[in-house]
XYZ file of C-alpha atoms in Angstrom:
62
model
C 0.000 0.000 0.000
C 1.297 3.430 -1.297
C 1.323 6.425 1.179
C -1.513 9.241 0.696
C -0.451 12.019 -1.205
C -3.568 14.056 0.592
C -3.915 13.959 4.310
C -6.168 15.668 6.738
C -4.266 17.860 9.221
C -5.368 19.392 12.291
C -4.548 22.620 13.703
C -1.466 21.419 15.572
C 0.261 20.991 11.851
C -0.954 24.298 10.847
C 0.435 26.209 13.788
C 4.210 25.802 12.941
C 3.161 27.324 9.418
C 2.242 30.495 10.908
C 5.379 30.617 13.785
C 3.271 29.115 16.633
C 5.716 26.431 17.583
C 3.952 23.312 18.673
C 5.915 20.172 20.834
C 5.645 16.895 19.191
C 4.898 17.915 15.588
C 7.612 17.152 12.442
C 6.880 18.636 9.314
C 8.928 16.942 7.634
C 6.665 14.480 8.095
C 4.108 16.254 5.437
C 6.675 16.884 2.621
C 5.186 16.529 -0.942
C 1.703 15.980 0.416
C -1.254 18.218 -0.271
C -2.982 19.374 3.353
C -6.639 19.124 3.664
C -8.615 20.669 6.553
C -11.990 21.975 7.708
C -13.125 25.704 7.097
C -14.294 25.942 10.427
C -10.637 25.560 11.982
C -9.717 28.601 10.308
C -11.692 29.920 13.171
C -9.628 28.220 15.626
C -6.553 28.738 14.276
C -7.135 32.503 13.935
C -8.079 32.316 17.890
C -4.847 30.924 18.883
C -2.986 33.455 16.851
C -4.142 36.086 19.017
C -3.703 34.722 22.063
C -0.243 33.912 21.457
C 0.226 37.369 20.039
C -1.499 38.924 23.300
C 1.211 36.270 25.169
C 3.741 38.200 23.396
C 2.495 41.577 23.736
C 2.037 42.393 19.936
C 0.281 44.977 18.583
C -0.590 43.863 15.572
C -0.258 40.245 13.605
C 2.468 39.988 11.466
């Protein structure tokens, strides 16, 4: 059995994207595969943003 070229990622494997570092997540680990995800944890993921970014005292998002 082949490996999936598509698989359905969370918002753990999103974080490190965007600089949010996350414990226990390799990225390497999702080389040459397309990411799929729900809308709706665009939501969430915009929600931790901030809060790390109030965490850090930011102004703004980068």
């Amino acid at each position: 059995m082949s490996e999936p070229s598509e698989v359905i990622v969370d918002t753990s494997f999103i974080l490190p994207m965007v600089g949010v570092k996350v414990r226990g997540v390799d990225l390497r680990l999702l080389a040459d595969k397309t990411l799929c995800y729900p809308q709706l944890m665009l939501i969430e993921l915009l929600a931790v943003m901030v809060k790390e970014a109030k965490a850090l005292s930011l102004q703004f998002l980068p």
